[in-house]
PDB file of C-alpha atoms and ligand atoms in Angstrom:
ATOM      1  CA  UNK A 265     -10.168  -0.071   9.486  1.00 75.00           C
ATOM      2  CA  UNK A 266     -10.626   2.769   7.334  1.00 90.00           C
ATOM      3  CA  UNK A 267      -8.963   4.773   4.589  1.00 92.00           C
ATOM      4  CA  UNK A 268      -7.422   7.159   7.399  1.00 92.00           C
ATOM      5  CA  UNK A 269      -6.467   4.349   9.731  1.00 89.00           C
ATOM      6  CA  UNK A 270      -4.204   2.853   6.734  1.00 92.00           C
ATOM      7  CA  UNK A 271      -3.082   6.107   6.475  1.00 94.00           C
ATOM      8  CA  UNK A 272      -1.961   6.134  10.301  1.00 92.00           C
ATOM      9  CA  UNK A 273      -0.678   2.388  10.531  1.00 89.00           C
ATOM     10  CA  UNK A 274       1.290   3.018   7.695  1.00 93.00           C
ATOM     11  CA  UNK A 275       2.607   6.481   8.641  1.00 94.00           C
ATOM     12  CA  UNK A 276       3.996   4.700  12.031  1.00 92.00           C
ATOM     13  CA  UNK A 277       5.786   1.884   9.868  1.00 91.00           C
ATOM     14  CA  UNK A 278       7.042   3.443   7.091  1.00 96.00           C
ATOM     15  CA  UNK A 279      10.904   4.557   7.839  1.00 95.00           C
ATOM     16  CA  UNK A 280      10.808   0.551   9.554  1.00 95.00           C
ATOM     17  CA  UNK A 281       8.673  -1.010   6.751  1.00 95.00           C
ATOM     18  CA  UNK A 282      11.625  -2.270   4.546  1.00 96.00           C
ATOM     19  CA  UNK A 283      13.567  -3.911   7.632  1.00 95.00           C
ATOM     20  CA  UNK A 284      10.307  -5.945   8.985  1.00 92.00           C
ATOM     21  CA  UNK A 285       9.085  -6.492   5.576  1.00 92.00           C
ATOM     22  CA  UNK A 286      11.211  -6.605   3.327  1.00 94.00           C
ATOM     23  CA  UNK A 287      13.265 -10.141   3.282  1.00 94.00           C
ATOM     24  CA  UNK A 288      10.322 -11.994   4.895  1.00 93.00           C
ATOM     25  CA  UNK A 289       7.894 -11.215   2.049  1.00 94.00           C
ATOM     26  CA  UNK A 290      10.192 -10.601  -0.853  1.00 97.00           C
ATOM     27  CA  UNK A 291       9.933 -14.316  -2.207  1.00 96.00           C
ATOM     28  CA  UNK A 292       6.147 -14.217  -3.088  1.00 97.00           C
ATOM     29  CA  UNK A 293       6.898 -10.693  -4.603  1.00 98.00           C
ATOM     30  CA  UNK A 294       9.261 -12.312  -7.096  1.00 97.00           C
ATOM     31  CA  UNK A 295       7.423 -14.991  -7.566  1.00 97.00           C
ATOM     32  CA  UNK A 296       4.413 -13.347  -8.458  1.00 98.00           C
ATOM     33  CA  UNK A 297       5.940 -10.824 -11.083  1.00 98.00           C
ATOM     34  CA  UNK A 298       7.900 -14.111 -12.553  1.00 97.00           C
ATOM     35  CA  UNK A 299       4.158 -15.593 -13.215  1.00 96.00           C
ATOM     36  CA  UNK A 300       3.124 -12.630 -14.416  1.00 96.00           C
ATOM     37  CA  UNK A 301       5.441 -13.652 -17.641  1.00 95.00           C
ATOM     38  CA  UNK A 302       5.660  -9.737 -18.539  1.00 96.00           C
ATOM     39  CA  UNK A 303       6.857  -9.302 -21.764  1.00 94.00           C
ATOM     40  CA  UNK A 304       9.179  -6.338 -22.815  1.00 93.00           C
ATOM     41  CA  UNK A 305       6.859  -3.023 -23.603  1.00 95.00           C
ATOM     42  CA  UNK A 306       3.684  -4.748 -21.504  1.00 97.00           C
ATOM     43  CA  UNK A 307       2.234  -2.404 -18.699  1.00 98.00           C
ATOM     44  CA  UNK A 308       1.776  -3.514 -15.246  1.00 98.00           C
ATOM     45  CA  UNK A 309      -0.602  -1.957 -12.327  1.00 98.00           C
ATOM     46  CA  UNK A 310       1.076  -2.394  -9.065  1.00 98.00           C
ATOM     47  CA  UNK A 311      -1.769  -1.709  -6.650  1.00 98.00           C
ATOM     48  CA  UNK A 312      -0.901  -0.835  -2.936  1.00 98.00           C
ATOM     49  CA  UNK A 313       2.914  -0.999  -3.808  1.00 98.00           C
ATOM     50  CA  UNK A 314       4.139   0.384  -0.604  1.00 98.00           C
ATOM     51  CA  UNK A 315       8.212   1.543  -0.613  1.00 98.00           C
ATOM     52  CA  UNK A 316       8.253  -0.197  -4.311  1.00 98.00           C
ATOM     53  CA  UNK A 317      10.519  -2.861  -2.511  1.00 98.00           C
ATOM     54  CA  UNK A 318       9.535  -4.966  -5.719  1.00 98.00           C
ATOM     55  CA  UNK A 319      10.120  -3.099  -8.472  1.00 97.00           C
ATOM     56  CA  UNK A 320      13.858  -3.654  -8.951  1.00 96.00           C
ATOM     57  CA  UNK A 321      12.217  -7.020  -9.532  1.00 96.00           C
ATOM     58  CA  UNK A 322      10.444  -6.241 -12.960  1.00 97.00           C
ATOM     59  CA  UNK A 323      12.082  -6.736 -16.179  1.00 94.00           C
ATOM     60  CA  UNK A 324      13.353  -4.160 -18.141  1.00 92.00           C
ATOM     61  CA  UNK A 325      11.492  -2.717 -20.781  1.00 93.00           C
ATOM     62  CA  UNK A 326       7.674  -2.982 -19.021  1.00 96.00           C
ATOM     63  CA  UNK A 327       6.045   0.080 -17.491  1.00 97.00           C
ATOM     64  CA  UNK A 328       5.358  -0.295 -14.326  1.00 98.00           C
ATOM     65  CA  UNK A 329       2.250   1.753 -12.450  1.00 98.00           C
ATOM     66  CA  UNK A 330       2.711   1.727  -8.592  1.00 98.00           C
ATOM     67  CA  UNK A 331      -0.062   3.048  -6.112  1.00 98.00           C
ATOM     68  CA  UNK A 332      -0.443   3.328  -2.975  1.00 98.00           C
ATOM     69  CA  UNK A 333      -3.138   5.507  -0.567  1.00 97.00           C
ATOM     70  CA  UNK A 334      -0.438   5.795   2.187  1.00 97.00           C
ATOM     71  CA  UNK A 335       1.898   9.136   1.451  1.00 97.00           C
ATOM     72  CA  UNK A 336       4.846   8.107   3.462  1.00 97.00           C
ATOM     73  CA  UNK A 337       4.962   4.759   1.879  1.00 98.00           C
ATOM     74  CA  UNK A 338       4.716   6.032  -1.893  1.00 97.00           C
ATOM     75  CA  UNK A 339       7.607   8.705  -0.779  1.00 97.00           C
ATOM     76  CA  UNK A 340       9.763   6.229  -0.287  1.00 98.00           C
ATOM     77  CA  UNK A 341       8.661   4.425  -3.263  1.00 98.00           C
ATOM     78  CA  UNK A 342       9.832   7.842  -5.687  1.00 98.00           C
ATOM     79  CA  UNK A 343      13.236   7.530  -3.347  1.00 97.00           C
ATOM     80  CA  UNK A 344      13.887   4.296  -4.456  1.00 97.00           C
ATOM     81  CA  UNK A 345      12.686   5.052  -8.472  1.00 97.00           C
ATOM     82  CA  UNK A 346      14.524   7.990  -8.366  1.00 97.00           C
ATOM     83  CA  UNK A 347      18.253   6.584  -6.760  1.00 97.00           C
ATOM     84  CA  UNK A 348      17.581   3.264  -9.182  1.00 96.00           C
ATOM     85  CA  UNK A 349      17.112   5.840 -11.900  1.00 95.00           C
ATOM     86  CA  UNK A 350      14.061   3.873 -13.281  1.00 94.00           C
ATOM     87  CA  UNK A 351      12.366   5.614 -16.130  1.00 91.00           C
ATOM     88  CA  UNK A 352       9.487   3.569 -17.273  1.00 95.00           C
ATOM     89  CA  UNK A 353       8.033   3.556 -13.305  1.00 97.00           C
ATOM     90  CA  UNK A 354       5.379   6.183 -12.325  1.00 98.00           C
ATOM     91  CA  UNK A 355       3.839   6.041  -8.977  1.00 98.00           C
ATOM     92  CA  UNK A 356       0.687   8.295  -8.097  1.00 98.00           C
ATOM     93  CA  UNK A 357      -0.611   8.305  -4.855  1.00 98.00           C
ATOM     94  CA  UNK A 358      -4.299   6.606  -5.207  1.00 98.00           C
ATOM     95  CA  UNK A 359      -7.055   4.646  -3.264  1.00 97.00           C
ATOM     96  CA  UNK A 360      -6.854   1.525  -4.958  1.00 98.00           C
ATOM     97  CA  UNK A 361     -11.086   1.198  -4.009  1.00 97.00           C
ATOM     98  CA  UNK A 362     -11.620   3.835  -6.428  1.00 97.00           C
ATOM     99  CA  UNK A 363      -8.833   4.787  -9.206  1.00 98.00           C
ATOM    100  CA  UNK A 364      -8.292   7.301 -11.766  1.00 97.00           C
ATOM    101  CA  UNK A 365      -7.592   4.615 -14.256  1.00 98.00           C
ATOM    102  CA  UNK A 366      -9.713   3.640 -17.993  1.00 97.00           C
ATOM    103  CA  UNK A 367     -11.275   0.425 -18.764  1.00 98.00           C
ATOM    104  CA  UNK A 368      -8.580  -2.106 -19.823  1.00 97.00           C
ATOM    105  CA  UNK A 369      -5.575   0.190 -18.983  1.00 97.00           C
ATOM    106  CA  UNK A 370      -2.869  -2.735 -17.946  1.00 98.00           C
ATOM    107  CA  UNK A 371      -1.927  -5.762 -19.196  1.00 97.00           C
ATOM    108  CA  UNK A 372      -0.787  -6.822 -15.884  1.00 97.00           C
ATOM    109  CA  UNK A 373      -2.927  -5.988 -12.424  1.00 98.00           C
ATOM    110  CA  UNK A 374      -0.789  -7.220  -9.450  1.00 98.00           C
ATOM    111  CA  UNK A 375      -1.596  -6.374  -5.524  1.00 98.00           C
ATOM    112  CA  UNK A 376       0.981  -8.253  -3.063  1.00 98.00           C
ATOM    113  CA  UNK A 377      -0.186  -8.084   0.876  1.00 96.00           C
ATOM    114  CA  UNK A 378      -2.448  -5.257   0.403  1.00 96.00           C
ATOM    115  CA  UNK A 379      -6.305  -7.171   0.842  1.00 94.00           C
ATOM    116  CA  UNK A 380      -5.966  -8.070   4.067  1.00 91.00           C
ATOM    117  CA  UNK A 381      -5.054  -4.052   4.710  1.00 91.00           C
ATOM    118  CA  UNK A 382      -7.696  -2.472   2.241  1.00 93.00           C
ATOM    119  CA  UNK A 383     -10.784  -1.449   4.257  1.00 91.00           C
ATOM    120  CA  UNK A 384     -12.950  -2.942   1.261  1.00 94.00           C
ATOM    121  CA  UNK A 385     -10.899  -6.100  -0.214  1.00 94.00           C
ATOM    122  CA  UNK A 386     -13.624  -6.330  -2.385  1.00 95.00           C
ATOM    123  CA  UNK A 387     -13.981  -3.087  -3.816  1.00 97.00           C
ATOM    124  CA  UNK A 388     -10.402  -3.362  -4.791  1.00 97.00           C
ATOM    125  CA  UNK A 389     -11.056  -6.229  -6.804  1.00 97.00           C
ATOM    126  CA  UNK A 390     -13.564  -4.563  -8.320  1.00 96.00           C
ATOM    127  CA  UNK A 391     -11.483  -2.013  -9.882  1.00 98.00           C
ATOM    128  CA  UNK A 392      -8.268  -4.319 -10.414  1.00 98.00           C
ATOM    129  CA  UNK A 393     -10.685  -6.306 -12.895  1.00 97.00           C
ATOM    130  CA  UNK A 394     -11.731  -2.914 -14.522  1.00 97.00           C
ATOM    131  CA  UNK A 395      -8.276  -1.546 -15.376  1.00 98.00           C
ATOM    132  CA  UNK A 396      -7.672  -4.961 -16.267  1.00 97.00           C
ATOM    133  CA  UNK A 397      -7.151  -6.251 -19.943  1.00 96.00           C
ATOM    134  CA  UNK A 398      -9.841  -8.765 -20.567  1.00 92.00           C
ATOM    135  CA  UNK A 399      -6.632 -10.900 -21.729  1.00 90.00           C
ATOM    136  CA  UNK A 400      -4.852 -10.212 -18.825  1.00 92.00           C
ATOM    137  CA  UNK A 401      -5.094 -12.368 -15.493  1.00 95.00           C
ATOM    138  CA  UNK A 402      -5.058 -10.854 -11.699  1.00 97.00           C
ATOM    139  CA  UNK A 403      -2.255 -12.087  -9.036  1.00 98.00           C
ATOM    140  CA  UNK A 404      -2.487 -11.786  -5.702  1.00 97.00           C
ATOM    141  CA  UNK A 405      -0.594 -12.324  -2.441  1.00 96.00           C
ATOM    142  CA  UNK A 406      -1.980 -12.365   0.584  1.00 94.00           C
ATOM    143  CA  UNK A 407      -2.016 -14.055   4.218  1.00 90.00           C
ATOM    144  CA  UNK A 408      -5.637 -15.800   4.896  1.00 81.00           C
ATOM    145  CA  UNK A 409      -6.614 -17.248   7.573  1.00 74.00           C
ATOM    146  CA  UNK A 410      -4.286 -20.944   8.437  1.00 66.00           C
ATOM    147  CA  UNK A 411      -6.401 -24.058   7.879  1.00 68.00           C
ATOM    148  CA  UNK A 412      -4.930 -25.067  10.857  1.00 65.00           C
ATOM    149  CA  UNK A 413      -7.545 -24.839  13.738  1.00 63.00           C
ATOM    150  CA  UNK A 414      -5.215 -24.007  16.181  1.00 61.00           C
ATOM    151  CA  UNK A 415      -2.987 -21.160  14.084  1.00 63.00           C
ATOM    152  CA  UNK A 416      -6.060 -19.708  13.010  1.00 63.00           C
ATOM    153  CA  UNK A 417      -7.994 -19.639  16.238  1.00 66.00           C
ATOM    154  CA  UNK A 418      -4.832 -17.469  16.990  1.00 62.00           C
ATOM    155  CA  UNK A 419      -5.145 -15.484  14.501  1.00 58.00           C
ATOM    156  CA  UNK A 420      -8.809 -14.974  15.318  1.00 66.00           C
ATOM    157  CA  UNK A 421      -7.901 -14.046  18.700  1.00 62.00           C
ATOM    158  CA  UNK A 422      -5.487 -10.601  17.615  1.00 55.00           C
ATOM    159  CA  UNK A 423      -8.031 -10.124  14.941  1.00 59.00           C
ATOM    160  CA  UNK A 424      -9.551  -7.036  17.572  1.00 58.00           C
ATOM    161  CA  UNK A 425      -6.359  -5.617  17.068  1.00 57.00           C
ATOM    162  CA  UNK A 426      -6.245  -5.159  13.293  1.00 61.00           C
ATOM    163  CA  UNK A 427      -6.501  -1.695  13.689  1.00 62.00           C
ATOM    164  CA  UNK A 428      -3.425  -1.486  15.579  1.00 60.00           C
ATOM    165  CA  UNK A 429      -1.145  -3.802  13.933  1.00 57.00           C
ATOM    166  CA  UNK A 430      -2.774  -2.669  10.306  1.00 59.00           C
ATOM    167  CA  UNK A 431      -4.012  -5.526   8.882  1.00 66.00           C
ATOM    168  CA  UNK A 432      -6.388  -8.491   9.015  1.00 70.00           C
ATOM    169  CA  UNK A 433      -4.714 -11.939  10.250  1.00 65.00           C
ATOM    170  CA  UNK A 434      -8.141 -13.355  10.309  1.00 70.00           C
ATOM    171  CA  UNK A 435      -8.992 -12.870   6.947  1.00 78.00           C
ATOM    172  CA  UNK A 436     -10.581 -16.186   4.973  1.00 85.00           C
ATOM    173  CA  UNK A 437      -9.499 -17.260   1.734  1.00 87.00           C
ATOM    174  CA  UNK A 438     -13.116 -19.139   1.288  1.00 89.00           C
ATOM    175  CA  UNK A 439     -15.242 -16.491   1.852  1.00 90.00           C
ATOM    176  CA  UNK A 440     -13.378 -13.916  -0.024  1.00 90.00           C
ATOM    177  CA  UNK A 441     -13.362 -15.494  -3.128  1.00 91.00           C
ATOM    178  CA  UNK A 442     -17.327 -16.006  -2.976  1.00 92.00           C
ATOM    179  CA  UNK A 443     -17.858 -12.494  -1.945  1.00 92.00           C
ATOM    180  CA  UNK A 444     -15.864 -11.441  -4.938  1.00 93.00           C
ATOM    181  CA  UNK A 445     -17.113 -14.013  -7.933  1.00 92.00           C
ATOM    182  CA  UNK A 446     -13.051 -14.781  -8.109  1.00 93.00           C
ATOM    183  CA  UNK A 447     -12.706 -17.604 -10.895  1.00 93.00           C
ATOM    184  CA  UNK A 448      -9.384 -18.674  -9.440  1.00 94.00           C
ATOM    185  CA  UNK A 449      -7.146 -20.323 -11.567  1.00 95.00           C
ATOM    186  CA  UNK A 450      -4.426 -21.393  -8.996  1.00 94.00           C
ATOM    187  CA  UNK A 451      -3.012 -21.098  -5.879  1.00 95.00           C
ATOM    188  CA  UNK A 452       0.592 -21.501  -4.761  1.00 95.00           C
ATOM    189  CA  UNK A 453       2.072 -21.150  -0.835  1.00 94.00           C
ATOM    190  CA  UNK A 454       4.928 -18.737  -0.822  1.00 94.00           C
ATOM    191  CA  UNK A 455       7.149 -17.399   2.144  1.00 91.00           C
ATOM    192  CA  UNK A 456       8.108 -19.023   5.443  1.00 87.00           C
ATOM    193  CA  UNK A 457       6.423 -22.128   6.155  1.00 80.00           C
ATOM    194  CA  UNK A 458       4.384 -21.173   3.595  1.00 80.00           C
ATOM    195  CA  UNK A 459       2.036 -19.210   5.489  1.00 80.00           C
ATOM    196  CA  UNK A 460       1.140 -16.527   2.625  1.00 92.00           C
ATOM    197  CA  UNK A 461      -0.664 -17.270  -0.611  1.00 94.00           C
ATOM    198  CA  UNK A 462      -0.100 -16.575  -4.642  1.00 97.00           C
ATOM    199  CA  UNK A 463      -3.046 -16.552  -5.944  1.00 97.00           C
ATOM    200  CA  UNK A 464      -3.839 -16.051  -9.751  1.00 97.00           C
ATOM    201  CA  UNK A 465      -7.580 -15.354 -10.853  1.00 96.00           C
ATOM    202  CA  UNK A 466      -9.248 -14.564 -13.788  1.00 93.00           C
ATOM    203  CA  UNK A 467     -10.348 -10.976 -14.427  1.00 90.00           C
ATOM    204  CA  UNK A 468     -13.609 -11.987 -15.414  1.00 89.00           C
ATOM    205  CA  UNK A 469     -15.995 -12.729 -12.787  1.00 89.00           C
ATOM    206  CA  UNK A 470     -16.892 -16.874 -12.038  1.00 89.00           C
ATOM    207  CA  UNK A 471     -20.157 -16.196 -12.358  1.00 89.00           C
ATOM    208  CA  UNK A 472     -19.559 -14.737 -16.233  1.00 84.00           C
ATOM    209  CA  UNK A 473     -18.369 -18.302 -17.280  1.00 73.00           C
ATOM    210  CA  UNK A 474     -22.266 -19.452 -15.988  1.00 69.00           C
ATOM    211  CA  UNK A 475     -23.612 -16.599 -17.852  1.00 70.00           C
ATOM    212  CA  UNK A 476     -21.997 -17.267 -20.995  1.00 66.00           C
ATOM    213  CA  UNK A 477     -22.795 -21.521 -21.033  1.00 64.00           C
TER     214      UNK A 477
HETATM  215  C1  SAM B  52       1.629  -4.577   3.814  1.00 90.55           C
HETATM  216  S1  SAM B  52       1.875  -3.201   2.784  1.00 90.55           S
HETATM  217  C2  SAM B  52       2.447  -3.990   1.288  1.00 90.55           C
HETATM  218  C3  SAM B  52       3.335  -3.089   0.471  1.00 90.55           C
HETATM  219  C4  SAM B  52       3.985  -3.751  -0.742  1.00 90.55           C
HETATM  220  N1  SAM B  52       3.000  -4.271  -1.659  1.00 90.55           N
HETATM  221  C5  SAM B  52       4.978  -4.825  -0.357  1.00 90.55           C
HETATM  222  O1  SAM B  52       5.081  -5.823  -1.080  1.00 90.55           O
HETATM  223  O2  SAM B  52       5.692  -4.652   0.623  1.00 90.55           O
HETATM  224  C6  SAM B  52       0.213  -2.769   2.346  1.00 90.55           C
HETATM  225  C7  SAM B  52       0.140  -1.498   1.507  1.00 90.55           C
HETATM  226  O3  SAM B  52      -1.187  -1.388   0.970  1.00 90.55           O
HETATM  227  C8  SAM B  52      -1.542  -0.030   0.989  1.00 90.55           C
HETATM  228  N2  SAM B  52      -3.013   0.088   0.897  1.00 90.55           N
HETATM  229  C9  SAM B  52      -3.939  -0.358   1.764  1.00 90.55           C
HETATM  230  N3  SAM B  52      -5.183  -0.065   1.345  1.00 90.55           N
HETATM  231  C10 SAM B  52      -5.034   0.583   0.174  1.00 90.55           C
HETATM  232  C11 SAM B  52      -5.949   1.161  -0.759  1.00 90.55           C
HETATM  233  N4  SAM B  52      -7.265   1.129  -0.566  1.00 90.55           N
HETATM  234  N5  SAM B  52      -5.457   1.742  -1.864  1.00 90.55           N
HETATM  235  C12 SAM B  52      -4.114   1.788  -2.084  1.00 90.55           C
HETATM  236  N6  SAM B  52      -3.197   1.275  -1.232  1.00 90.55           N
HETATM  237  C13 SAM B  52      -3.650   0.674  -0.126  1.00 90.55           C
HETATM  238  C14 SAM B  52      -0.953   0.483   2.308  1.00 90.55           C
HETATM  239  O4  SAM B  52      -0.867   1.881   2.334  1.00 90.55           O
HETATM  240  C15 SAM B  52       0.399  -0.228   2.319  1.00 90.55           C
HETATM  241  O5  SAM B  52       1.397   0.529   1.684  1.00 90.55           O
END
C-alpha cells in the first residue's frame, strides 16, 4: 500500500467510516487518551485521526493537533470540530511519515489504528518520537497479528488483500517493535474479545537506554 492507495481506501469509506468504526473501536480510543493523563493546557498530536471520532473524548482545556493524509476523512474531522464548536482543535491535512512539525512540539503523541494502514509503520514512529517531548511517552492502538495459530493463519490468508480492505491484518507485534527500537513500557488488550492492542512506549529509542549504561 502506498500513500495514494490510503488515499483511495479511505476515500471509499469515509461517509461509512463512523458506522463500521465507530462503536467497535471507540473503547481503546478512550482508553488511550485516559492514559495519556493530559493535564489542562498540555498539547496533544493526534496522528492519522480520521473523522476525529475521538476528540469529543479529550478533556477540556488541552490542544489537540489532529492529522490525517486522507482528505475526505480530515473533512469530516473539521465537520465534527466545527458543529462541537471546539476551539483549541486544529486539524491539517499531513503525511504522518513526514510532518511539518519542530523537535519536541507535543506533550502528548497518540496514533489509534493507523500502523497497520501507514505504508511505512516505521517511519511514522520515527517522526511521532521527534515531535515528541523527551518527557512525554507514545500510545498506540493497533490490531497485530492473534497469537492464536489458527486466527492468525487467517489473518495471513486476507493479508493479499490489504490493499483492498486498507489495512494490514497480518501485521506482527514482535517484529515491529524490533524494527522500530520501541522500549515498550506496557501493553493492554482493548475492544471485543480483546483483539486490538494499547500499547504505551517510550519516545526514546530501546537501544538509547544500552547506549547510555
Ligand atoms: C483506521 S483509520 C483510524 C482513524 C481514527 N484514528 C480512528 O480512531 O477511527 C486510519 C487512518 O489513518 C490515516 N493514515 C494512514 N496512513 C497515514 C499517514 N501516513 N499519515 C497520516 N494519516 C494516515 C488514514 O487516512 C485513516 O484516516
Amino acid at each position: 500500500m502506498d500513500t495514494q492507495g490510503v488515499r483511495d481506501a479511505y476515500r471509499r469509506y469515509a461517509r461509512h467510516y463512523d458506522l463500521c468504526f465507530g462503536a467497535i473501536f471507540h473503547p481503546g480510543r478512550k482508553m488511550a487518551i485516559e492514559q495519556m493523563g493530559i493535564q489542562p493546557g498540555e498539547s496533544v498530536l493526534e496522528v492519522g485521526v480520521g473523522t476525529g471520532l475521538s476528540i469529543p473524548e479529550y478533556p477540556e482545556g488541552v490542544h489537540v493537533t489532529g492529522i490525517d493524509v486522507s482528505t475526505d476523512m480530515i473533512e469530516i474531522a473539521q465537520e465534527r470540530v466545527e458543529r462541537l464548536e471546539l476551539p483549541n482543535v486544529s486539524l491539517m491535512e499531513m503525511d504522518a511519515e513526514n510532518m511539518d512539525f519542530g523537535d519536541g512540539q507535543f506533550d502528548h503523541v497518540v496514533a489509534m489504528y493507523v500502523l497497520s494502514v501507514a505504508p511505512y509503520p516505521d517511519r511514522v514512529i520515527n517522526e511521532m518520537r521527534r515531535v515528541c517531548s523527551k518527557q512525554g511517552d507514545l500510545f498506540i492502538v493497533n490490531h497485530f497479528r492473534h497469537r492464536n495459530p489458527l486466527i492468525s493463519g487467517a489473518e495471513k490468508m486476507i493479508a493479499p488483500l490489504s490493499k483492498l480492505v486498507g489495512f494490514r491484518p497480518d501485521f506482527a507485534m514482535d517484529e515491529f517493535v524490533d524494527q522500530t527500537d520501541l522500549e515498550v513500557i506496557d501493553t493492554k488488550p482493548v475492544n471485543l474479545f480483546g483483539y486490538w492492542t494499547l500499547l504505551r512506549a517510550s519516545c526514546e529509542p530501546r537501544s538509547a537506554r544500552f547506549a547510555a549504561a
